[in-house]
Short mmCIF file of C-alpha atoms in Angstrom, two decimals:
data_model
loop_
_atom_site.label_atom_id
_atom_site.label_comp_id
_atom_site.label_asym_id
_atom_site.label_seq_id
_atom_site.Cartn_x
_atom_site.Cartn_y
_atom_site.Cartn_z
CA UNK D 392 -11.10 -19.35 -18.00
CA UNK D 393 -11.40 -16.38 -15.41
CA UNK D 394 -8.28 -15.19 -16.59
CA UNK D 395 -8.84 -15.10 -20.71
CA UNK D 396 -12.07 -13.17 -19.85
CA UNK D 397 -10.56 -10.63 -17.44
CA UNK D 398 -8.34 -10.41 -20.21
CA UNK D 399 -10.59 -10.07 -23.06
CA UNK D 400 -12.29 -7.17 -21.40
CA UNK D 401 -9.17 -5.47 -20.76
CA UNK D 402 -8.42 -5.69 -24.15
CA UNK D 403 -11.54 -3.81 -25.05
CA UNK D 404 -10.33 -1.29 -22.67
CA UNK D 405 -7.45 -1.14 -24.62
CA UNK D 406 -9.09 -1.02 -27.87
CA UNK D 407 -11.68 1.65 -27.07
CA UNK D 408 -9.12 4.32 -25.48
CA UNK D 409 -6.51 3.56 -27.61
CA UNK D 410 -8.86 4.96 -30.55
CA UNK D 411 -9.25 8.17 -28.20
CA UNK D 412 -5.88 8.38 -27.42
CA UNK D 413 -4.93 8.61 -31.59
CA UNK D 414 -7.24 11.15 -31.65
CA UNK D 415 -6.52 13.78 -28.76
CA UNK D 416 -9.37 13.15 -26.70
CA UNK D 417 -7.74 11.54 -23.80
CA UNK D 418 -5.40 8.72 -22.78
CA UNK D 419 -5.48 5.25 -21.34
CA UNK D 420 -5.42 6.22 -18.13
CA UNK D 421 -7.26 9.52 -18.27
CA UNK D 422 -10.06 11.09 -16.62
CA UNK D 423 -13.52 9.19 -17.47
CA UNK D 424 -11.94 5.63 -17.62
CA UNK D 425 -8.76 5.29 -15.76
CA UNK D 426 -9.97 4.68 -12.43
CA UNK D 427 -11.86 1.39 -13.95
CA UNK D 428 -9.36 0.50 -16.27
CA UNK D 429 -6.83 0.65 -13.27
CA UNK D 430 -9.03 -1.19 -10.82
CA UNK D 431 -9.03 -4.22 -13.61
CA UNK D 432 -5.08 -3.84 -14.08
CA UNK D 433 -4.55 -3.71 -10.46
CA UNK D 434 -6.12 -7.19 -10.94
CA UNK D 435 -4.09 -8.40 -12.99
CA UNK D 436 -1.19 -7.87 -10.88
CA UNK D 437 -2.49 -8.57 -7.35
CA UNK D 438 -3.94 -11.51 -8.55
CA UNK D 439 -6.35 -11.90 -5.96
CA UNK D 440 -7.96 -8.36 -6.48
CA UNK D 441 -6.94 -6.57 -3.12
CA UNK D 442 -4.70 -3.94 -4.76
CA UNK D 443 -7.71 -2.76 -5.82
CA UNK D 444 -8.13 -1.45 -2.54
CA UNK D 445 -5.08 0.90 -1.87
CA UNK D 446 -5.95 4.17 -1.80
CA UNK D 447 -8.99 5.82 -2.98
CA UNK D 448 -10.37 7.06 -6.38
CA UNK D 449 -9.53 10.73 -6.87
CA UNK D 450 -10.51 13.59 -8.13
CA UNK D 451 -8.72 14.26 -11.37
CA UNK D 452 -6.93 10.96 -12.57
CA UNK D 453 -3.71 11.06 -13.79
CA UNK D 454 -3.15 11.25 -17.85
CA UNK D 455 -1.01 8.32 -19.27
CA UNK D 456 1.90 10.64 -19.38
CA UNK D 457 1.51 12.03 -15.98
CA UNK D 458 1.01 7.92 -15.14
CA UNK D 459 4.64 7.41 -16.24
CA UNK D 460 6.19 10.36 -14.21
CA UNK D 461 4.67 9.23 -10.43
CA UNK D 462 5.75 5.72 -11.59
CA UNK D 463 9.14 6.83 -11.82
CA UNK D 464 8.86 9.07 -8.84
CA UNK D 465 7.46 6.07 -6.85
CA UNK D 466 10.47 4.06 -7.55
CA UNK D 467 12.35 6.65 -6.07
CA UNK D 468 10.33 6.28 -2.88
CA UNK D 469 10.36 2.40 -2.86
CA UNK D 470 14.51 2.84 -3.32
CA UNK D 471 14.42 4.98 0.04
CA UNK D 472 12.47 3.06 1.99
CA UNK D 473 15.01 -0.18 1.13
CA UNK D 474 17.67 1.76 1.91
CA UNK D 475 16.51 3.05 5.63
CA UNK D 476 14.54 0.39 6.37
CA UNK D 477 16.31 -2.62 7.48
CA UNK D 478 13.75 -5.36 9.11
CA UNK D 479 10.55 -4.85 6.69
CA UNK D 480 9.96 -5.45 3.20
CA UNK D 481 9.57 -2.82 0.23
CA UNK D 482 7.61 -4.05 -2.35
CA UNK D 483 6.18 -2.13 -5.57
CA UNK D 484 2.18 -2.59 -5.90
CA UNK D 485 -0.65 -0.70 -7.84
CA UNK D 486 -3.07 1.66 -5.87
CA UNK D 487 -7.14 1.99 -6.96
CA UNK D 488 -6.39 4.19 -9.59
CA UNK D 489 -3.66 1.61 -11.91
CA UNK D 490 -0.75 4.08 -10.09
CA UNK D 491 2.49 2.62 -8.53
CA UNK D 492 2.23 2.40 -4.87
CA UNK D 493 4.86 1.17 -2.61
CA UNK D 494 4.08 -1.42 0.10
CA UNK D 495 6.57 -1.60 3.30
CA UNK D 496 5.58 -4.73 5.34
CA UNK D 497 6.72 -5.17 8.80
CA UNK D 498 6.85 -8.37 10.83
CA UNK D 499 4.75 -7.91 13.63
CA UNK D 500 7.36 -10.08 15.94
CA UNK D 501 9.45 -7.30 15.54
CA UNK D 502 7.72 -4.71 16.00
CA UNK D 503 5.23 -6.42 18.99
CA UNK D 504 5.46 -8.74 21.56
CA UNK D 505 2.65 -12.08 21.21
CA UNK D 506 -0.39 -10.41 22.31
CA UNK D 507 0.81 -7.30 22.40
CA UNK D 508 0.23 -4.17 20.80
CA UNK D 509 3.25 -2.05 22.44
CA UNK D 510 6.27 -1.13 20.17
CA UNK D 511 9.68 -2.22 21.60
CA UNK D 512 12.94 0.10 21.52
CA UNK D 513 14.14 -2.18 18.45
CA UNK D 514 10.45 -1.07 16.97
CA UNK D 515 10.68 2.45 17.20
CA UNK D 516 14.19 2.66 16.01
CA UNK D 517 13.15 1.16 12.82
CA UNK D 518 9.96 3.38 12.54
CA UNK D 519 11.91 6.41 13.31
CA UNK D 520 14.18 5.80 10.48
CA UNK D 521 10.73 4.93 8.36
CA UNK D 522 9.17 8.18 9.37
CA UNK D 523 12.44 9.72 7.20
CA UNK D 524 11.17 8.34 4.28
CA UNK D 525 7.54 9.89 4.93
CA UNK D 526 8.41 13.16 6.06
CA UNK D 527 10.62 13.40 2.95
CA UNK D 528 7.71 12.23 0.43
CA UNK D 529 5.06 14.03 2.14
CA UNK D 530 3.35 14.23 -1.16
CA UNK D 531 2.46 10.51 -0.44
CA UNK D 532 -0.85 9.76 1.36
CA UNK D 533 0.08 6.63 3.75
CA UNK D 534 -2.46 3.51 5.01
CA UNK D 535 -1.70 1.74 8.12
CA UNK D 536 -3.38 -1.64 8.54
CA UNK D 537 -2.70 -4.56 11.14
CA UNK D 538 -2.77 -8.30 10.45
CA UNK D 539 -2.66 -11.11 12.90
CA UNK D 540 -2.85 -14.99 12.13
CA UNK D 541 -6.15 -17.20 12.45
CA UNK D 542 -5.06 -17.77 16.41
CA UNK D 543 -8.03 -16.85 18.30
CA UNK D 544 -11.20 -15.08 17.21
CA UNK D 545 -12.25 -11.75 15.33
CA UNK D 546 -13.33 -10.87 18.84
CA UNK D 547 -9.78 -10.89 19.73
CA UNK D 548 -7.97 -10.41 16.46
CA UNK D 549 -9.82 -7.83 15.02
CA UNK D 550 -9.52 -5.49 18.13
CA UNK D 551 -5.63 -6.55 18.39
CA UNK D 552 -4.92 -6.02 14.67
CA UNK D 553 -6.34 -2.41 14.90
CA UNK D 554 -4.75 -1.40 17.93
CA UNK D 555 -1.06 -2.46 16.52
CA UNK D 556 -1.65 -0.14 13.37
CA UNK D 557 -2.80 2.73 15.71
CA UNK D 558 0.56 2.16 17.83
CA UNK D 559 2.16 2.49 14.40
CA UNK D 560 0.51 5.61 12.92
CA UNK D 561 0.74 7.60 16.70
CA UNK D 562 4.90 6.95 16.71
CA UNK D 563 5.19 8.15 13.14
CA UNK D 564 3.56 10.98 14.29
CA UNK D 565 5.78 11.67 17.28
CA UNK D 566 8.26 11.35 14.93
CA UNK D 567 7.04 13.92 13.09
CA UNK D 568 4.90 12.47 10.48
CA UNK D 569 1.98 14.89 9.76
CA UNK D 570 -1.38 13.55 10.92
CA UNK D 571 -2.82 14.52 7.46
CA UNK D 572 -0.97 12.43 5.42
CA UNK D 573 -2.11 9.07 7.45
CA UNK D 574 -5.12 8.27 5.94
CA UNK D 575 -6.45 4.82 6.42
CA UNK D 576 -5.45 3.40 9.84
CA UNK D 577 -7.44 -0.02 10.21
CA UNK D 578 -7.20 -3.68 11.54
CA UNK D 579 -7.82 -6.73 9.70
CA UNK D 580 -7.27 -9.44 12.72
CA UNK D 581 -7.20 -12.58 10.23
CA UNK D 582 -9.02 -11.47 7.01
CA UNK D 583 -6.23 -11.31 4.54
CA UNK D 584 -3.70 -13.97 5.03
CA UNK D 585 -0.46 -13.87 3.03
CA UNK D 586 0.78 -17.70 4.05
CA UNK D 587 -0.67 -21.17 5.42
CA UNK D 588 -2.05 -20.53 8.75
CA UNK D 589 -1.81 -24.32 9.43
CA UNK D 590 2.06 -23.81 10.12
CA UNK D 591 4.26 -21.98 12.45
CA UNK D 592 6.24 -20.44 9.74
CA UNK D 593 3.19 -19.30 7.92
CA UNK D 594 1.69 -17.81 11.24
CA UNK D 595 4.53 -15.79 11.59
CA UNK D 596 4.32 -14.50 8.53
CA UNK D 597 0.42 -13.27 8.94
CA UNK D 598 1.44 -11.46 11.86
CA UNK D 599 2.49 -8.38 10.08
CA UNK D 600 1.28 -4.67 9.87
CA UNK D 601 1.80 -3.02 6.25
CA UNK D 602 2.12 0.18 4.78
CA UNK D 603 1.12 1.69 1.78
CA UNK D 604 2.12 5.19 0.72
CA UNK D 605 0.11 6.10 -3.00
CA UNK D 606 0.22 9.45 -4.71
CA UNK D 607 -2.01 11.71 -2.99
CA UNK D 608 -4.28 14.30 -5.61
CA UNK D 609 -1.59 16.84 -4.85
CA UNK D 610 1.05 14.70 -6.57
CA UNK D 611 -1.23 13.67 -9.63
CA UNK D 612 -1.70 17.68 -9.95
CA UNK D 613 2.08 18.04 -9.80
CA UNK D 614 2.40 15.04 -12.53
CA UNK D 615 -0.19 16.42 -14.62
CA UNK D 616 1.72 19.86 -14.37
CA UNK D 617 4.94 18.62 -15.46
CA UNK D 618 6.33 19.39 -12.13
CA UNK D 619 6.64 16.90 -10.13
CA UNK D 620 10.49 15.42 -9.52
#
């Protein structure tokens, strides 16, 4: 019942800036209603709501047009990161504003040792090749955040969680990854659990860190310009 009534009001949505659209006034995912009408798709497709939280609303929101080209140019990015990024998953996901966002996901067993929030040779190789990808899409702003399993307490987790994404975000930066575009770097201990914590399987796969690079204002300029590749 949830569902058909999310729906319902998204067709409204649709309804009311598809009149404004025929007439020249704006587009579906223009400035004045495209950050809500993206926070309500972003629904849709996360399901549970959290994609909602990628990112941050900006400035000047991306025309439907402008929409299309960083969706493209995102796909670009999530093909990159698959191909230099061997031991993490690339998924495709929608940031706070209804853009395409790509979401890397690393298992924290490889990148940390059980308790642990040092990064192991086999770690930083991987992140080194990762930081490739970001210093070549610089135009993407990047969020760091740390997950453990329900093991423990948030006395425990949450400070754990937190200090695996900062080990993260400082080697990027060795690597060369400006400091600038990192710009969410947080712990979640046991919040946001992808699998059953009741099993060891589904432990493991809670213990992860995952990062998010969105299109930063600077590439919705470059989008709305026509300019951006």
């Amino acid at each position: 019942m949830k569902k058909i009534k999310l729906l319902s009001f998204l067709m409204c949505f649709l309804t009311v800036f598809g009149c404004q659209t025929k007439q020249g006034t704006g587009s579906l995912l223009g400035a004045g209603g495209g950050a809500a009408l993206g926070a309500i798709v972003g629904q849709i497709i996360g399901k549970d709501g959290k994609s909602t939280a990628i990112g941050a609303a900006i400035g000047a929101a991306a025309g439907a047009g402008a929409g299309a080209i960083i969706g493209r140019h995102m796909d670009k990015v999530a093909a990159e990161a698959a191909a230099n990024v061997q031991n993490a998953k690339v998924e495709e996901v929608t940031d706070a504003n209804g853009l395409k966002a790509v979401k890397v996901t690393f298992d924290s067993g490889i990148l940390f040792a059980t308790n642990k929030a040092d990064l192991n040779l086999v770690s930083k190789n991987e992140l080194a090749r990762f930081s490739t990808v970001l210093k070549n899409n610089a135009d993407c702003h990047v969020d760091i955040y740390g997950h453990t399993d329900s093991t423990g307490n948030d006395g425990i987790n949450i400070p754990l969680s937190n200090n695996r994404a900062q080990s993260v975000a400082t080697y990027l930066k060795q690597c060369g990854v400006s400091a600038q575009q990192l710009q969410n770097i947080v712990g979640k201990g046991s919040a946001e659990p992808v699998a059953d914590n009741g099993t060891a399987q589904g432990r493991q796969l809670n213990r992860r860190v995952e990062i998010y690079l969105y299109a930063s204002q600077a590439m919705v300029d470059a989008a709305n310009a026509g300019t951006l590749k």
